mmCIF file of C-alpha atoms and ligand atoms in Angstrom:
data_model
loop_
_atom_site.group_PDB
_atom_site.id
_atom_site.type_symbol
_atom_site.label_atom_id
_atom_site.label_comp_id
_atom_site.label_asym_id
_atom_site.label_seq_id
_atom_site.Cartn_x
_atom_site.Cartn_y
_atom_site.Cartn_z
ATOM 1 C CA UNK W 1 -31.053 -21.336 -47.383
ATOM 2 C CA UNK W 2 -29.792 -19.598 -44.278
ATOM 3 C CA UNK W 3 -31.065 -22.555 -42.308
ATOM 4 C CA UNK W 4 -29.199 -25.020 -44.493
ATOM 5 C CA UNK W 5 -26.016 -22.957 -44.180
ATOM 6 C CA UNK W 6 -26.575 -22.844 -40.429
ATOM 7 C CA UNK W 7 -26.952 -26.592 -40.231
ATOM 8 C CA UNK W 8 -23.829 -27.101 -42.299
ATOM 9 C CA UNK W 9 -21.996 -24.898 -39.848
ATOM 10 C CA UNK W 10 -23.140 -26.893 -36.853
ATOM 11 C CA UNK W 11 -22.071 -30.111 -38.513
ATOM 12 C CA UNK W 12 -18.647 -28.685 -39.286
ATOM 13 C CA UNK W 13 -18.091 -27.385 -35.746
ATOM 14 C CA UNK W 14 -19.204 -30.725 -34.387
ATOM 15 C CA UNK W 15 -16.714 -32.556 -36.607
ATOM 16 C CA UNK W 16 -13.977 -30.149 -35.568
ATOM 17 C CA UNK W 17 -14.717 -30.665 -31.910
ATOM 18 C CA UNK W 18 -14.754 -34.422 -32.392
ATOM 19 C CA UNK W 19 -11.411 -34.462 -34.185
ATOM 20 C CA UNK W 20 -9.950 -32.222 -31.503
ATOM 21 C CA UNK W 21 -11.146 -34.639 -28.851
ATOM 22 C CA UNK W 22 -9.701 -37.521 -30.873
ATOM 23 C CA UNK W 23 -6.402 -35.668 -31.144
ATOM 24 C CA UNK W 24 -6.291 -35.150 -27.383
ATOM 25 C CA UNK W 25 -7.024 -38.808 -26.727
ATOM 26 C CA UNK W 26 -4.288 -39.814 -29.111
ATOM 27 C CA UNK W 27 -1.749 -37.437 -27.579
ATOM 28 C CA UNK W 28 -2.754 -38.580 -24.112
ATOM 29 C CA UNK W 29 -1.949 -42.177 -25.023
ATOM 30 C CA UNK W 30 1.226 -41.182 -26.851
ATOM 31 C CA UNK W 31 2.356 -39.134 -23.835
ATOM 32 C CA UNK W 32 2.085 -42.114 -21.524
ATOM 33 C CA UNK W 33 4.379 -43.910 -23.962
ATOM 34 C CA UNK W 34 6.771 -40.975 -24.062
ATOM 35 C CA UNK W 35 7.026 -40.909 -20.261
ATOM 36 C CA UNK W 36 8.479 -44.397 -20.279
ATOM 37 C CA UNK W 37 10.693 -43.820 -23.316
ATOM 38 C CA UNK W 38 13.336 -41.294 -22.316
ATOM 39 C CA UNK W 39 14.443 -38.992 -25.107
ATOM 40 C CA UNK W 40 11.034 -38.087 -26.514
ATOM 41 C CA UNK W 41 10.601 -35.404 -23.887
ATOM 42 C CA UNK W 42 13.546 -33.039 -23.794
ATOM 43 C CA UNK W 43 14.404 -29.516 -22.698
ATOM 44 C CA UNK W 44 15.587 -26.414 -24.374
ATOM 45 C CA UNK W 45 17.010 -23.662 -22.177
ATOM 46 C CA UNK W 46 16.052 -20.052 -22.492
ATOM 47 C CA UNK W 47 18.934 -17.876 -21.307
ATOM 48 C CA UNK W 48 18.179 -15.069 -18.895
ATOM 49 C CA UNK W 49 20.572 -12.103 -19.053
ATOM 50 C CA UNK W 50 21.539 -9.404 -16.608
ATOM 51 C CA UNK W 51 20.277 -6.126 -18.018
ATOM 52 C CA UNK W 52 23.143 -4.213 -16.430
ATOM 53 C CA UNK W 53 25.998 -5.931 -18.227
ATOM 54 C CA UNK W 54 24.306 -8.198 -20.794
ATOM 55 C CA UNK W 55 25.845 -11.383 -19.390
ATOM 56 C CA UNK W 56 24.198 -14.744 -18.910
ATOM 57 C CA UNK W 57 22.619 -14.923 -15.474
ATOM 58 C CA UNK W 58 20.552 -18.093 -15.414
ATOM 59 C CA UNK W 59 18.431 -20.335 -17.642
ATOM 60 C CA UNK W 60 14.808 -21.448 -17.787
ATOM 61 C CA UNK W 61 14.047 -25.041 -18.823
ATOM 62 C CA UNK W 62 11.296 -25.302 -21.433
ATOM 63 C CA UNK W 63 9.986 -28.764 -22.220
ATOM 64 C CA UNK W 64 9.559 -30.062 -25.772
ATOM 65 C CA UNK W 65 8.186 -33.317 -27.119
ATOM 66 C CA UNK W 66 9.835 -35.074 -30.025
ATOM 67 C CA UNK W 67 6.654 -36.840 -31.113
ATOM 68 C CA UNK W 68 7.323 -39.929 -33.244
ATOM 69 C CA UNK W 69 4.829 -38.877 -35.933
ATOM 70 C CA UNK W 70 4.056 -35.174 -35.424
ATOM 71 C CA UNK W 71 7.548 -33.692 -34.980
ATOM 72 C CA UNK W 72 8.543 -31.429 -32.135
ATOM 73 C CA UNK W 73 5.526 -30.263 -30.140
ATOM 74 C CA UNK W 74 5.465 -27.170 -27.906
ATOM 75 C CA UNK W 75 4.280 -27.378 -24.297
ATOM 76 C CA UNK W 76 1.022 -25.586 -25.086
ATOM 77 C CA UNK W 77 -0.009 -28.724 -26.989
ATOM 78 C CA UNK W 78 0.675 -31.310 -24.313
ATOM 79 C CA UNK W 79 1.130 -29.739 -20.878
ATOM 80 C CA UNK W 80 -2.667 -29.208 -20.531
ATOM 81 C CA UNK W 81 -3.202 -32.830 -21.553
ATOM 82 C CA UNK W 82 -0.714 -34.031 -18.974
ATOM 83 C CA UNK W 83 -2.406 -31.845 -16.358
ATOM 84 C CA UNK W 84 -5.796 -33.307 -17.154
ATOM 85 C CA UNK W 85 -4.456 -36.880 -17.263
ATOM 86 C CA UNK W 86 -2.594 -36.561 -13.992
ATOM 87 C CA UNK W 87 0.805 -37.203 -15.583
ATOM 88 C CA UNK W 88 2.153 -33.664 -15.191
ATOM 89 C CA UNK W 89 4.202 -34.606 -12.125
ATOM 90 C CA UNK W 90 6.006 -37.216 -14.248
ATOM 91 C CA UNK W 91 6.722 -34.608 -16.907
ATOM 92 C CA UNK W 92 8.106 -32.349 -14.186
ATOM 93 C CA UNK W 93 10.288 -35.150 -12.799
ATOM 94 C CA UNK W 94 11.835 -35.720 -16.242
ATOM 95 C CA UNK W 95 12.443 -32.004 -16.818
ATOM 96 C CA UNK W 96 13.987 -31.565 -13.361
ATOM 97 C CA UNK W 97 16.242 -34.617 -13.764
ATOM 98 C CA UNK W 98 17.454 -33.548 -17.227
ATOM 99 C CA UNK W 99 17.986 -29.945 -16.227
ATOM 100 C CA UNK W 100 19.986 -30.713 -13.105
ATOM 101 C CA UNK W 101 22.124 -33.146 -15.115
ATOM 102 C CA UNK W 102 22.877 -30.444 -17.708
ATOM 103 C CA UNK W 103 23.554 -27.940 -14.936
ATOM 104 C CA UNK W 104 26.079 -30.356 -13.447
ATOM 105 C CA UNK W 105 27.668 -30.659 -16.881
ATOM 106 C CA UNK W 106 27.980 -26.864 -17.182
ATOM 107 C CA UNK W 107 29.526 -26.777 -13.731
ATOM 108 C CA UNK W 108 32.072 -29.383 -14.641
ATOM 109 C CA UNK W 109 33.038 -27.479 -17.780
ATOM 110 C CA UNK W 110 33.034 -23.929 -16.445
ATOM 111 C CA UNK W 111 33.633 -24.279 -12.728
ATOM 112 C CA UNK W 112 30.563 -22.275 -11.864
ATOM 113 C CA UNK W 113 26.929 -22.996 -11.159
ATOM 114 C CA UNK W 114 24.467 -21.566 -13.621
ATOM 115 C CA UNK W 115 21.149 -21.145 -11.783
ATOM 116 C CA UNK W 116 18.252 -23.004 -13.436
ATOM 117 C CA UNK W 117 14.503 -22.423 -13.337
ATOM 118 C CA UNK W 118 11.898 -25.137 -13.890
ATOM 119 C CA UNK W 119 8.203 -24.504 -14.469
ATOM 120 C CA UNK W 120 5.825 -25.980 -11.931
ATOM 121 C CA UNK W 121 2.204 -26.688 -12.800
ATOM 122 C CA UNK W 122 -0.440 -25.512 -10.309
ATOM 123 C CA UNK W 123 -1.869 -28.999 -10.709
ATOM 124 C CA UNK W 124 1.058 -30.631 -8.922
ATOM 125 C CA UNK W 125 1.118 -28.535 -5.744
ATOM 126 C CA UNK W 126 1.226 -31.300 -3.212
ATOM 127 C CA UNK W 127 3.654 -32.834 -0.749
ATOM 128 C CA UNK W 128 5.018 -35.285 -3.301
ATOM 129 C CA UNK W 129 6.457 -32.497 -5.432
ATOM 130 C CA UNK W 130 8.464 -31.113 -2.517
ATOM 131 C CA UNK W 131 9.654 -34.619 -1.648
ATOM 132 C CA UNK W 132 10.703 -35.284 -5.227
ATOM 133 C CA UNK W 133 12.614 -31.999 -5.533
ATOM 134 C CA UNK W 134 14.415 -32.337 -2.197
ATOM 135 C CA UNK W 135 15.356 -35.949 -2.872
ATOM 136 C CA UNK W 136 16.626 -35.078 -6.349
ATOM 137 C CA UNK W 137 18.666 -32.127 -5.092
ATOM 138 C CA UNK W 138 20.261 -34.288 -2.414
ATOM 139 C CA UNK W 139 21.030 -37.127 -4.759
ATOM 140 C CA UNK W 140 22.587 -34.865 -7.400
ATOM 141 C CA UNK W 141 24.416 -32.689 -4.882
ATOM 142 C CA UNK W 142 22.900 -29.516 -6.302
ATOM 143 C CA UNK W 143 22.955 -26.417 -4.059
ATOM 144 C CA UNK W 144 19.212 -25.754 -3.485
ATOM 145 C CA UNK W 145 19.546 -22.042 -4.201
ATOM 146 C CA UNK W 146 20.723 -22.862 -7.717
ATOM 147 C CA UNK W 147 17.158 -24.015 -8.449
ATOM 148 C CA UNK W 148 14.144 -21.741 -8.943
ATOM 149 C CA UNK W 149 10.625 -23.051 -9.392
ATOM 150 C CA UNK W 150 8.341 -20.884 -11.568
ATOM 151 C CA UNK W 151 4.683 -20.803 -10.697
ATOM 152 C CA UNK W 152 2.057 -18.848 -12.620
ATOM 153 C CA UNK W 153 -0.265 -16.549 -10.729
ATOM 154 C CA UNK W 154 -3.225 -18.723 -11.538
ATOM 155 C CA UNK W 155 -1.488 -21.345 -9.473
ATOM 156 C CA UNK W 156 -1.969 -19.162 -6.449
ATOM 157 C CA UNK W 157 -5.713 -19.528 -6.209
ATOM 158 C CA UNK W 158 -5.444 -21.256 -2.842
ATOM 159 C CA UNK W 159 -2.730 -19.580 -0.758
ATOM 160 C CA UNK W 160 -2.813 -22.180 2.015
ATOM 161 C CA UNK W 161 -2.301 -25.072 -0.411
ATOM 162 C CA UNK W 162 0.521 -23.268 -2.154
ATOM 163 C CA UNK W 163 2.247 -22.352 1.099
ATOM 164 C CA UNK W 164 1.979 -25.920 2.409
ATOM 165 C CA UNK W 165 3.325 -27.417 -0.810
ATOM 166 C CA UNK W 166 6.222 -25.016 -1.169
ATOM 167 C CA UNK W 167 7.129 -24.506 2.470
ATOM 168 C CA UNK W 168 9.620 -27.359 2.766
ATOM 169 C CA UNK W 169 11.302 -26.275 -0.470
ATOM 170 C CA UNK W 170 11.636 -22.660 0.619
ATOM 171 C CA UNK W 171 13.079 -23.698 3.986
ATOM 172 C CA UNK W 172 15.661 -25.774 2.125
ATOM 173 C CA UNK W 173 16.691 -22.688 0.091
ATOM 174 C CA UNK W 174 14.937 -23.356 -3.230
ATOM 175 C CA UNK W 175 13.836 -20.092 -4.854
ATOM 176 C CA UNK W 176 10.322 -19.379 -6.081
ATOM 177 C CA UNK W 177 9.365 -17.112 -8.991
ATOM 178 C CA UNK W 178 5.924 -15.780 -9.892
ATOM 179 C CA UNK W 179 5.604 -16.506 -13.620
ATOM 180 C CA UNK W 180 3.610 -14.479 -16.167
ATOM 181 C CA UNK W 181 2.985 -11.783 -13.576
ATOM 182 C CA UNK W 182 0.169 -9.414 -14.466
ATOM 183 C CA UNK W 183 -1.916 -11.898 -16.451
ATOM 184 C CA UNK W 184 -3.480 -13.918 -13.642
ATOM 185 C CA UNK W 185 -6.070 -13.299 -10.993
ATOM 186 C CA UNK W 186 -3.668 -12.717 -8.180
ATOM 187 C CA UNK W 187 -2.569 -9.501 -6.563
ATOM 188 C CA UNK W 188 0.677 -8.061 -5.360
ATOM 189 C CA UNK W 189 -0.746 -8.426 -1.851
ATOM 190 C CA UNK W 190 -0.899 -12.184 -2.315
ATOM 191 C CA UNK W 191 2.624 -12.304 -3.699
ATOM 192 C CA UNK W 192 3.783 -10.211 -0.752
ATOM 193 C CA UNK W 193 2.236 -12.643 1.713
ATOM 194 C CA UNK W 194 4.169 -15.524 0.193
ATOM 195 C CA UNK W 195 7.437 -13.646 0.401
ATOM 196 C CA UNK W 196 8.844 -15.143 -2.786
ATOM 197 C CA UNK W 197 12.040 -14.285 -4.579
ATOM 198 C CA UNK W 198 11.387 -13.268 -8.172
ATOM 199 C CA UNK W 199 8.658 -11.633 -10.247
ATOM 200 C CA UNK W 200 8.637 -12.505 -13.939
ATOM 201 C CA UNK W 201 6.814 -9.708 -15.741
ATOM 202 C CA UNK W 202 4.701 -11.157 -18.509
ATOM 203 C CA UNK W 203 5.435 -10.371 -22.129
ATOM 204 C CA UNK W 204 2.113 -8.517 -22.323
ATOM 205 C CA UNK W 205 3.662 -5.744 -20.187
ATOM 206 C CA UNK W 206 7.028 -5.816 -21.916
ATOM 207 C CA UNK W 207 6.510 -6.009 -25.674
ATOM 208 C CA UNK W 208 6.234 -2.565 -27.202
ATOM 209 C CA UNK W 209 6.778 -0.537 -24.032
ATOM 210 C CA UNK W 210 9.046 1.895 -25.886
ATOM 211 C CA UNK W 211 6.041 3.208 -27.815
ATOM 212 C CA UNK W 212 3.196 2.480 -25.395
ATOM 213 C CA UNK W 213 3.498 4.769 -22.390
ATOM 214 C CA UNK W 214 0.602 3.220 -20.477
ATOM 215 C CA UNK W 215 2.125 -0.221 -20.739
ATOM 216 C CA UNK W 216 5.462 1.203 -19.709
ATOM 217 C CA UNK W 217 3.766 2.741 -16.681
ATOM 218 C CA UNK W 218 2.444 -0.671 -15.690
ATOM 219 C CA UNK W 219 5.871 -2.282 -16.088
ATOM 220 C CA UNK W 220 7.312 0.576 -14.010
ATOM 221 C CA UNK W 221 4.775 -0.048 -11.238
ATOM 222 C CA UNK W 222 5.463 -3.791 -11.250
ATOM 223 C CA UNK W 223 9.226 -3.307 -10.932
ATOM 224 C CA UNK W 224 8.739 -0.781 -8.103
ATOM 225 C CA UNK W 225 6.335 -3.034 -6.242
ATOM 226 C CA UNK W 226 8.565 -6.052 -6.611
ATOM 227 C CA UNK W 227 11.558 -4.119 -5.312
ATOM 228 C CA UNK W 228 9.535 -2.711 -2.419
ATOM 229 C CA UNK W 229 8.838 -6.342 -1.480
ATOM 230 C CA UNK W 230 12.500 -7.326 -1.781
ATOM 231 C CA UNK W 231 11.937 -9.335 -4.957
ATOM 232 C CA UNK W 232 13.982 -9.310 -8.152
ATOM 233 C CA UNK W 233 12.441 -8.745 -11.558
ATOM 234 C CA UNK W 234 12.804 -10.623 -14.848
ATOM 235 C CA UNK W 235 11.205 -9.209 -18.006
ATOM 236 C CA UNK W 236 9.819 -11.912 -20.304
ATOM 237 C CA UNK W 237 9.579 -11.781 -24.097
ATOM 238 C CA UNK W 238 12.026 -8.958 -24.745
ATOM 239 C CA UNK W 239 12.219 -8.917 -28.518
ATOM 240 C CA UNK W 240 13.611 -5.494 -29.375
ATOM 241 C CA UNK W 241 16.407 -3.219 -28.184
ATOM 242 C CA UNK W 242 14.209 -0.190 -27.585
ATOM 243 C CA UNK W 243 12.116 -2.120 -25.068
ATOM 244 C CA UNK W 244 15.236 -3.382 -23.334
ATOM 245 C CA UNK W 245 16.451 0.169 -23.046
ATOM 246 C CA UNK W 246 13.245 1.157 -21.248
ATOM 247 C CA UNK W 247 13.502 -1.828 -18.931
ATOM 248 C CA UNK W 248 17.048 -0.821 -18.018
ATOM 249 C CA UNK W 249 15.824 2.621 -17.085
ATOM 250 C CA UNK W 250 13.010 1.137 -14.982
ATOM 251 C CA UNK W 251 15.621 -0.810 -13.022
ATOM 252 C CA UNK W 252 14.508 -4.248 -14.137
ATOM 253 C CA UNK W 253 17.514 -6.521 -13.350
ATOM 254 C CA UNK W 254 17.040 -9.437 -15.727
ATOM 255 C CA UNK W 255 15.622 -10.070 -19.180
ATOM 256 C CA UNK W 256 14.854 -12.984 -21.482
ATOM 257 C CA UNK W 257 13.437 -12.971 -24.977
ATOM 258 C CA UNK W 258 14.171 -13.429 -28.659
ATOM 259 C CA UNK W 259 16.237 -10.238 -28.884
ATOM 260 C CA UNK W 260 18.753 -11.794 -26.542
ATOM 261 C CA UNK W 261 18.424 -15.455 -27.432
ATOM 262 C CA UNK W 262 15.904 -18.055 -28.461
ATOM 263 C CA UNK W 263 15.760 -21.177 -26.308
ATOM 264 C CA UNK W 264 18.858 -23.279 -27.050
ATOM 265 C CA UNK W 265 20.193 -26.719 -26.189
ATOM 266 C CA UNK W 266 22.701 -27.471 -23.408
ATOM 267 C CA UNK W 267 25.702 -26.887 -25.678
ATOM 268 C CA UNK W 268 24.270 -23.499 -26.633
ATOM 269 C CA UNK W 269 24.217 -22.498 -22.969
ATOM 270 C CA UNK W 270 27.816 -23.520 -22.533
ATOM 271 C CA UNK W 271 28.746 -21.243 -25.445
ATOM 272 C CA UNK W 272 26.842 -18.321 -23.984
ATOM 273 C CA UNK W 273 28.407 -18.813 -20.558
ATOM 274 C CA UNK W 274 31.839 -17.797 -21.747
ATOM 275 C CA UNK W 275 31.220 -15.337 -24.517
ATOM 276 C CA UNK W 276 31.112 -11.607 -24.424
ATOM 277 C CA UNK W 277 27.873 -9.901 -23.350
ATOM 278 C CA UNK W 278 25.049 -10.121 -25.864
ATOM 279 C CA UNK W 279 23.970 -6.568 -25.428
ATOM 280 C CA UNK W 280 25.313 -3.652 -23.591
ATOM 281 C CA UNK W 281 22.954 -1.124 -22.175
ATOM 282 C CA UNK W 282 24.359 2.308 -21.554
ATOM 283 C CA UNK W 283 22.661 3.690 -18.505
ATOM 284 C CA UNK W 284 23.782 7.271 -18.936
ATOM 285 C CA UNK W 285 21.128 9.931 -18.825
ATOM 286 C CA UNK W 286 19.407 10.701 -22.102
ATOM 287 C CA UNK W 287 18.229 8.208 -24.660
ATOM 288 C CA UNK W 288 21.167 5.848 -24.084
ATOM 289 C CA UNK W 289 22.607 3.331 -26.447
ATOM 290 C CA UNK W 290 22.061 -0.351 -27.134
ATOM 291 C CA UNK W 291 24.510 -2.375 -29.154
HETATM 292 P P1 LIG D 301 6.713 -19.438 -19.795
HETATM 293 O O1 LIG D 301 7.206 -20.151 -18.582
HETATM 294 O O2 LIG D 301 6.239 -18.023 -19.598
HETATM 295 O O3 LIG D 301 7.922 -19.503 -20.829
HETATM 296 C C1 LIG D 301 8.222 -18.519 -21.766
HETATM 297 C C2 LIG D 301 7.650 -18.826 -23.138
HETATM 298 O O4 LIG D 301 7.786 -17.681 -23.959
HETATM 299 C C3 LIG D 301 8.382 -19.962 -23.884
HETATM 300 O O5 LIG D 301 7.470 -20.622 -24.764
HETATM 301 C C4 LIG D 301 9.387 -19.185 -24.705
HETATM 302 O O6 LIG D 301 9.864 -19.883 -25.812
HETATM 303 C C5 LIG D 301 8.556 -17.982 -25.118
HETATM 304 N N1 LIG D 301 9.343 -16.820 -25.460
HETATM 305 C C6 LIG D 301 10.572 -16.480 -25.001
HETATM 306 N N2 LIG D 301 10.984 -15.322 -25.528
HETATM 307 C C7 LIG D 301 10.020 -14.889 -26.338
HETATM 308 C C8 LIG D 301 9.841 -13.708 -27.179
HETATM 309 O O7 LIG D 301 10.714 -12.812 -27.263
HETATM 310 N N3 LIG D 301 8.696 -13.626 -27.873
HETATM 311 C C9 LIG D 301 7.745 -14.572 -27.816
HETATM 312 N N4 LIG D 301 6.615 -14.450 -28.550
HETATM 313 N N5 LIG D 301 7.847 -15.691 -27.027
HETATM 314 C C10 LIG D 301 8.967 -15.817 -26.295
HETATM 315 P P2 LIG D 301 7.251 -22.173 -24.663
HETATM 316 O O8 LIG D 301 8.537 -22.879 -24.543
HETATM 317 O O9 LIG D 301 6.344 -22.544 -25.793
HETATM 318 O O10 LIG D 301 6.480 -22.368 -23.288
HETATM 319 C C11 LIG D 301 5.186 -21.895 -23.105
HETATM 320 C C12 LIG D 301 4.710 -22.146 -21.692
HETATM 321 O O11 LIG D 301 4.630 -23.554 -21.437
HETATM 322 C C13 LIG D 301 5.686 -21.639 -20.638
HETATM 323 O O12 LIG D 301 5.527 -20.270 -20.467
HETATM 324 C C14 LIG D 301 5.277 -22.463 -19.431
HETATM 325 O O13 LIG D 301 4.143 -21.874 -18.802
HETATM 326 C C15 LIG D 301 4.877 -23.781 -20.054
HETATM 327 N N6 LIG D 301 5.951 -24.758 -19.879
HETATM 328 C C16 LIG D 301 7.130 -24.870 -20.522
HETATM 329 N N7 LIG D 301 7.857 -25.906 -20.026
HETATM 330 C C17 LIG D 301 7.135 -26.444 -19.002
HETATM 331 C C18 LIG D 301 7.353 -27.510 -18.077
HETATM 332 O O14 LIG D 301 8.382 -28.183 -18.073
HETATM 333 N N8 LIG D 301 6.361 -27.757 -17.193
HETATM 334 C C19 LIG D 301 5.207 -27.019 -17.144
HETATM 335 N N9 LIG D 301 4.274 -27.339 -16.219
HETATM 336 N N10 LIG D 301 4.967 -26.003 -17.982
HETATM 337 C C20 LIG D 301 5.916 -25.720 -18.913
HETATM 338 MG MG1 LIG D 302 8.258 -19.917 -16.949
HETATM 339 MG MG1 LIG D 303 6.662 -16.944 -18.072
HETATM 340 MG MG1 LIG D 304 4.891 -16.307 -20.295
#
């Protein structure tokens, strides 16, 4: 009987794996279609706030896919497929184009540049990415330092490749952020060698730090190391006020997360740009106050 149950199990797993493979194949084909039909891939923008005064500081573009049959799909469902299929650079081109266009729109409406960040896949670290970015910046008249590219630590497996791919961008003034810091295989030493601009501390070292002293100690160390290297820090996934309070005390300059705002569309950013601070963090000694 155990054997029969065991066999049944194998059959079920096999069927699951097969339908997963079929799903990937289908999405792969659908994605090629989406890349030539503007509008299916679109961006939401996650606001990043200054911890010190609670005001909007910049935004991160997060890609979404309005799939014709499946609804809105998150990047976790199709970015890996695009990476495997070799179409990730096209996804990036669309995201960059859309984001810089929205940024120009915000500038026209508010008279100031809101810095934007776009995620870069480690699978597109070649000369063509730098060419594309520089050409696009020139064509749109965007100040290069109003663009940050976010690269996860896992993307830093080969320092020479990374440095070669990003060199021309850095020399032009484009900023580079280390994304999801603390979760990859890299080290602060590697980050130091690259001399990048921003460390984004992963949610794993942010969520719950007000009641987890060892995690708070890690976040503290990351902020200190980043500052020692002349880099700024952004905390990711801030979803409660008590954690934000701790981050303020650690000297973390910027924060993003559901406490402050979910990702919103371009109009949502415009509204945030001219409203009162979302939160105000009192940095007085003692437990402080968050509104
Ligand atoms: P990421 O760059 O670390 O982006 C932050 C992710 O955390 C976003 O998920 C965001 O919605 C989510 N998030 C923000 N605040 C909170 C919070 O308080 N709690 C929780 N639980 N989550 C929060 P999203 O949009 O699903 O993106 C997931 C990942 O997909 C991104 O992680 C990034 O690595 C990748 N990605 C997104 N857009 C692009 C893109 O255009 N190109 C590439 N290559 N990758 C992208
Ligand atoms: Mg990111
Ligand atoms: Mg991140
Ligand atoms: Mg993350």
